[in-house]
PDB file of C-alpha atoms in Angstrom:
ATOM      1  CA  UNK A 364      11.049 118.961 154.629  1.00 67.00           C
ATOM      2  CA  UNK A 365      10.784 115.175 153.460  1.00 76.00           C
ATOM      3  CA  UNK A 366      13.218 114.176 151.260  1.00 86.00           C
ATOM      4  CA  UNK A 367      12.849 112.002 148.014  1.00 88.00           C
ATOM      5  CA  UNK A 368      13.874 108.533 148.427  1.00 90.00           C
ATOM      6  CA  UNK A 369      16.472 106.901 146.594  1.00 92.00           C
ATOM      7  CA  UNK A 370      14.184 104.308 144.598  1.00 92.00           C
ATOM      8  CA  UNK A 371      12.782 108.111 142.739  1.00 93.00           C
ATOM      9  CA  UNK A 372      15.435 108.917 141.524  1.00 94.00           C
ATOM     10  CA  UNK A 373      16.079 105.370 140.207  1.00 94.00           C
ATOM     11  CA  UNK A 374      12.624 105.056 138.262  1.00 95.00           C
ATOM     12  CA  UNK A 375      13.210 108.672 136.737  1.00 93.00           C
ATOM     13  CA  UNK A 376      16.283 107.596 135.801  1.00 95.00           C
ATOM     14  CA  UNK A 377      14.656 104.378 133.981  1.00 95.00           C
ATOM     15  CA  UNK A 378      12.380 106.966 132.832  1.00 96.00           C
ATOM     16  CA  UNK A 379      14.433 109.049 130.930  1.00 95.00           C
ATOM     17  CA  UNK A 380      16.237 106.187 129.473  1.00 96.00           C
ATOM     18  CA  UNK A 381      13.513 104.699 127.699  1.00 97.00           C
ATOM     19  CA  UNK A 382      12.462 107.909 126.790  1.00 96.00           C
ATOM     20  CA  UNK A 383      15.879 108.832 125.214  1.00 97.00           C
ATOM     21  CA  UNK A 384      15.404 105.505 123.396  1.00 97.00           C
ATOM     22  CA  UNK A 385      12.216 106.494 122.431  1.00 97.00           C
ATOM     23  CA  UNK A 386      13.195 109.702 120.913  1.00 97.00           C
ATOM     24  CA  UNK A 387      16.039 107.806 119.297  1.00 96.00           C
ATOM     25  CA  UNK A 388      14.322 105.387 117.736  1.00 96.00           C
ATOM     26  CA  UNK A 389      11.600 108.029 116.668  1.00 97.00           C
ATOM     27  CA  UNK A 390      14.030 109.882 114.657  1.00 96.00           C
ATOM     28  CA  UNK A 391      15.831 106.958 113.097  1.00 96.00           C
ATOM     29  CA  UNK A 392      12.147 105.881 112.272  1.00 96.00           C
ATOM     30  CA  UNK A 393      11.893 109.098 110.328  1.00 96.00           C
ATOM     31  CA  UNK A 394      13.969 107.787 107.751  1.00 95.00           C
ATOM     32  CA  UNK A 395      13.555 104.370 108.119  1.00 95.00           C
ATOM     33  CA  UNK A 396       9.685 103.646 108.109  1.00 95.00           C
ATOM     34  CA  UNK A 397       9.512 100.503 106.542  1.00 95.00           C
ATOM     35  CA  UNK A 398      12.008  98.623 109.090  1.00 94.00           C
ATOM     36  CA  UNK A 399      10.048  96.148 111.402  1.00 96.00           C
ATOM     37  CA  UNK A 400      11.967  95.093 113.736  1.00 95.00           C
ATOM     38  CA  UNK A 401      12.931  98.875 114.973  1.00 96.00           C
ATOM     39  CA  UNK A 402       9.198  99.282 114.847  1.00 97.00           C
ATOM     40  CA  UNK A 403       8.476  96.738 116.775  1.00 97.00           C
ATOM     41  CA  UNK A 404      11.237  97.652 119.609  1.00 96.00           C
ATOM     42  CA  UNK A 405       9.673 101.355 119.745  1.00 97.00           C
ATOM     43  CA  UNK A 406       6.250  99.739 120.304  1.00 97.00           C
ATOM     44  CA  UNK A 407       7.861  97.308 123.457  1.00 97.00           C
ATOM     45  CA  UNK A 408       9.916 100.527 124.844  1.00 97.00           C
ATOM     46  CA  UNK A 409       6.233 102.767 124.256  1.00 97.00           C
ATOM     47  CA  UNK A 410       4.319  99.937 126.099  1.00 97.00           C
ATOM     48  CA  UNK A 411       7.333  99.817 128.802  1.00 97.00           C
ATOM     49  CA  UNK A 412       6.973 103.787 128.951  1.00 96.00           C
ATOM     50  CA  UNK A 413       3.636 103.504 129.782  1.00 95.00           C
ATOM     51  CA  UNK A 414       4.572 101.242 132.744  1.00 96.00           C
ATOM     52  CA  UNK A 415       6.807 103.207 134.071  1.00 95.00           C
ATOM     53  CA  UNK A 416       4.560 106.235 134.346  1.00 94.00           C
ATOM     54  CA  UNK A 417       1.996 104.485 135.541  1.00 93.00           C
ATOM     55  CA  UNK A 418       4.426 102.932 138.546  1.00 93.00           C
ATOM     56  CA  UNK A 419       5.383 106.654 138.864  1.00 92.00           C
ATOM     57  CA  UNK A 420       2.479 108.035 139.325  1.00 90.00           C
ATOM     58  CA  UNK A 421       0.465 106.125 141.519  1.00 90.00           C
ATOM     59  CA  UNK A 422       3.670 106.748 144.162  1.00 89.00           C
ATOM     60  CA  UNK A 423       5.017 110.141 143.438  1.00 88.00           C
ATOM     61  CA  UNK A 424       1.912 112.421 141.645  1.00 87.00           C
ATOM     62  CA  UNK A 425       0.848 113.114 137.848  1.00 89.00           C
ATOM     63  CA  UNK A 426       4.232 113.583 134.985  1.00 88.00           C
ATOM     64  CA  UNK A 427       2.665 115.576 133.293  1.00 89.00           C
ATOM     65  CA  UNK A 428      -0.733 118.335 132.872  1.00 89.00           C
ATOM     66  CA  UNK A 429      -3.742 119.365 131.036  1.00 90.00           C
ATOM     67  CA  UNK A 430      -4.887 115.821 130.472  1.00 89.00           C
ATOM     68  CA  UNK A 431      -1.443 113.577 130.023  1.00 90.00           C
ATOM     69  CA  UNK A 432      -1.325 112.290 133.623  1.00 89.00           C
ATOM     70  CA  UNK A 433      -4.934 111.495 136.205  1.00 87.00           C
ATOM     71  CA  UNK A 434      -4.584 113.364 138.995  1.00 87.00           C
ATOM     72  CA  UNK A 435      -4.611 112.462 142.612  1.00 85.00           C
ATOM     73  CA  UNK A 436      -6.784 113.915 145.453  1.00 88.00           C
ATOM     74  CA  UNK A 437      -6.397 116.421 146.305  1.00 88.00           C
ATOM     75  CA  UNK A 438      -5.290 118.459 143.181  1.00 90.00           C
ATOM     76  CA  UNK A 439      -1.409 118.402 143.886  1.00 86.00           C
ATOM     77  CA  UNK A 440       0.557 118.766 140.539  1.00 85.00           C
ATOM     78  CA  UNK A 441       1.619 122.022 141.636  1.00 86.00           C
ATOM     79  CA  UNK A 442       3.284 120.729 144.892  1.00 86.00           C
ATOM     80  CA  UNK A 443       6.845 121.055 145.640  1.00 84.00           C
ATOM     81  CA  UNK A 444       9.907 119.952 144.331  1.00 85.00           C
ATOM     82  CA  UNK A 445       9.316 120.735 141.279  1.00 87.00           C
ATOM     83  CA  UNK A 446      10.922 118.715 137.882  1.00 84.00           C
ATOM     84  CA  UNK A 447      14.336 121.537 138.786  1.00 87.00           C
ATOM     85  CA  UNK A 448      14.669 121.130 142.396  1.00 88.00           C
ATOM     86  CA  UNK A 449      14.386 117.371 142.193  1.00 85.00           C
TER      87      UNK A 449
ATOM     88  CA  UNK B 271      42.549  98.348 111.565  1.00 84.00           C
ATOM     89  CA  UNK B 272      40.060 100.706 110.630  1.00 87.00           C
ATOM     90  CA  UNK B 273      39.773 104.071 112.721  1.00 88.00           C
ATOM     91  CA  UNK B 274      38.254 107.498 112.644  1.00 89.00           C
ATOM     92  CA  UNK B 275      41.372 109.543 113.668  1.00 90.00           C
ATOM     93  CA  UNK B 276      43.075 110.246 110.775  1.00 93.00           C
ATOM     94  CA  UNK B 277      46.599 111.667 110.851  1.00 94.00           C
ATOM     95  CA  UNK B 278      48.810 114.491 108.707  1.00 96.00           C
ATOM     96  CA  UNK B 279      52.593 115.426 108.209  1.00 97.00           C
ATOM     97  CA  UNK B 280      53.265 119.093 109.096  1.00 95.00           C
ATOM     98  CA  UNK B 281      55.915 120.885 106.939  1.00 96.00           C
ATOM     99  CA  UNK B 282      58.864 121.190 109.850  1.00 95.00           C
ATOM    100  CA  UNK B 283      60.990 124.174 108.854  1.00 95.00           C
ATOM    101  CA  UNK B 284      64.621 123.997 109.899  1.00 94.00           C
ATOM    102  CA  UNK B 285      64.238 126.957 111.870  1.00 95.00           C
ATOM    103  CA  UNK B 286      61.689 125.751 113.850  1.00 93.00           C
ATOM    104  CA  UNK B 287      62.527 127.302 117.739  1.00 94.00           C
ATOM    105  CA  UNK B 288      60.717 124.024 119.502  1.00 95.00           C
ATOM    106  CA  UNK B 289      60.743 120.358 118.904  1.00 94.00           C
ATOM    107  CA  UNK B 290      58.727 119.832 115.989  1.00 94.00           C
ATOM    108  CA  UNK B 291      55.488 118.054 116.074  1.00 93.00           C
ATOM    109  CA  UNK B 292      55.852 115.449 113.377  1.00 95.00           C
ATOM    110  CA  UNK B 293      52.932 113.971 113.398  1.00 94.00           C
ATOM    111  CA  UNK B 294      49.670 115.784 113.938  1.00 93.00           C
ATOM    112  CA  UNK B 295      46.181 113.515 114.396  1.00 91.00           C
ATOM    113  CA  UNK B 296      42.471 114.658 114.100  1.00 92.00           C
ATOM    114  CA  UNK B 297      39.116 112.644 114.945  1.00 91.00           C
ATOM    115  CA  UNK B 298      36.528 112.846 112.034  1.00 93.00           C
ATOM    116  CA  UNK B 299      32.778 111.876 113.250  1.00 92.00           C
ATOM    117  CA  UNK B 300      31.807 108.140 112.572  1.00 92.00           C
ATOM    118  CA  UNK B 301      28.632 109.065 110.734  1.00 92.00           C
ATOM    119  CA  UNK B 302      30.741 109.920 107.453  1.00 93.00           C
ATOM    120  CA  UNK B 303      31.684 106.334 107.105  1.00 92.00           C
ATOM    121  CA  UNK B 304      28.055 105.259 107.080  1.00 91.00           C
ATOM    122  CA  UNK B 305      25.866 106.542 104.352  1.00 90.00           C
ATOM    123  CA  UNK B 306      22.429 105.712 104.672  1.00 94.00           C
ATOM    124  CA  UNK B 307      21.631 103.758 108.432  1.00 93.00           C
ATOM    125  CA  UNK B 308      21.543  99.893 107.774  1.00 93.00           C
ATOM    126  CA  UNK B 309      18.868  98.402 109.985  1.00 93.00           C
ATOM    127  CA  UNK B 310      19.398  96.048 112.698  1.00 93.00           C
ATOM    128  CA  UNK B 311      22.728  97.986 114.011  1.00 94.00           C
ATOM    129  CA  UNK B 312      24.051  96.935 117.146  1.00 95.00           C
ATOM    130  CA  UNK B 313      22.416  98.640 120.047  1.00 95.00           C
ATOM    131  CA  UNK B 314      23.686 100.145 123.486  1.00 95.00           C
ATOM    132  CA  UNK B 315      21.220  99.139 126.645  1.00 95.00           C
ATOM    133  CA  UNK B 316      18.690 101.851 127.427  1.00 95.00           C
ATOM    134  CA  UNK B 317      20.573 103.180 130.961  1.00 94.00           C
ATOM    135  CA  UNK B 318      24.125 103.690 128.671  1.00 93.00           C
ATOM    136  CA  UNK B 319      22.440 104.678 125.577  1.00 94.00           C
ATOM    137  CA  UNK B 320      21.194 107.665 128.154  1.00 94.00           C
ATOM    138  CA  UNK B 321      24.666 108.124 129.544  1.00 93.00           C
ATOM    139  CA  UNK B 322      26.882 107.837 125.888  1.00 92.00           C
ATOM    140  CA  UNK B 323      24.442 109.546 124.080  1.00 92.00           C
ATOM    141  CA  UNK B 324      23.731 107.176 121.025  1.00 94.00           C
ATOM    142  CA  UNK B 325      21.539 104.035 120.884  1.00 95.00           C
ATOM    143  CA  UNK B 326      23.736 102.707 117.971  1.00 94.00           C
ATOM    144  CA  UNK B 327      27.316 101.889 119.169  1.00 93.00           C
ATOM    145  CA  UNK B 328      28.547 102.930 115.776  1.00 92.00           C
ATOM    146  CA  UNK B 329      27.804 106.158 116.198  1.00 93.00           C
ATOM    147  CA  UNK B 330      29.513 106.497 119.985  1.00 91.00           C
ATOM    148  CA  UNK B 331      32.464 108.921 119.760  1.00 89.00           C
ATOM    149  CA  UNK B 332      33.629 110.981 122.926  1.00 87.00           C
ATOM    150  CA  UNK B 333      35.991 112.518 120.577  1.00 86.00           C
ATOM    151  CA  UNK B 334      39.133 112.397 122.711  1.00 84.00           C
ATOM    152  CA  UNK B 335      42.173 114.090 122.057  1.00 84.00           C
ATOM    153  CA  UNK B 336      45.464 111.933 121.321  1.00 81.00           C
ATOM    154  CA  UNK B 337      46.707 112.237 124.553  1.00 81.00           C
ATOM    155  CA  UNK B 338      43.046 111.350 126.868  1.00 79.00           C
ATOM    156  CA  UNK B 339      43.129 108.478 124.696  1.00 68.00           C
ATOM    157  CA  UNK B 340      45.883 106.728 126.964  1.00 62.00           C
ATOM    158  CA  UNK B 341      43.881 106.760 130.296  1.00 57.00           C
ATOM    159  CA  UNK B 342      39.888 106.696 129.340  1.00 63.00           C
ATOM    160  CA  UNK B 343      40.567 104.456 126.272  1.00 58.00           C
ATOM    161  CA  UNK B 344      37.099 103.349 126.280  1.00 63.00           C
ATOM    162  CA  UNK B 345      36.845 104.028 123.038  1.00 54.00           C
ATOM    163  CA  UNK B 346      35.264 101.309 120.645  1.00 47.00           C
TER     164      UNK B 346
END
């Protein structure tokens, strides 16, 4: 069965790192609502995450379902590999 | 120098069968020393933050045992 290329894992790890930073910043900003510098950083990472998602989905298919990601043709979000198989 | 590793001196009885451990140390969490988190603390890079489990350097605490310190001393 076709193996996933190395770039797939690198891209996924980048996405994971950006997601983690966003989670940390969200928790931080919950208690520091008027920390302008952190909000700027949050928006930068949110934008970066959108780019990474777009880049990922162009080559490897949708990341999330129910409208969170565009679908390619044919309908393939249920193809292998599933996230736990990766 | 400030460290989160604290120590205490257990009572040593003259009848202890084994050689006594005179000083015992324990690690305290870094967030104890930081009340309300101040803004603009130094941060890790995203990749490193993912590995270390926290975004801010001050909260990184791998809870090493005193014996691990020798070889894995990447402690701050």
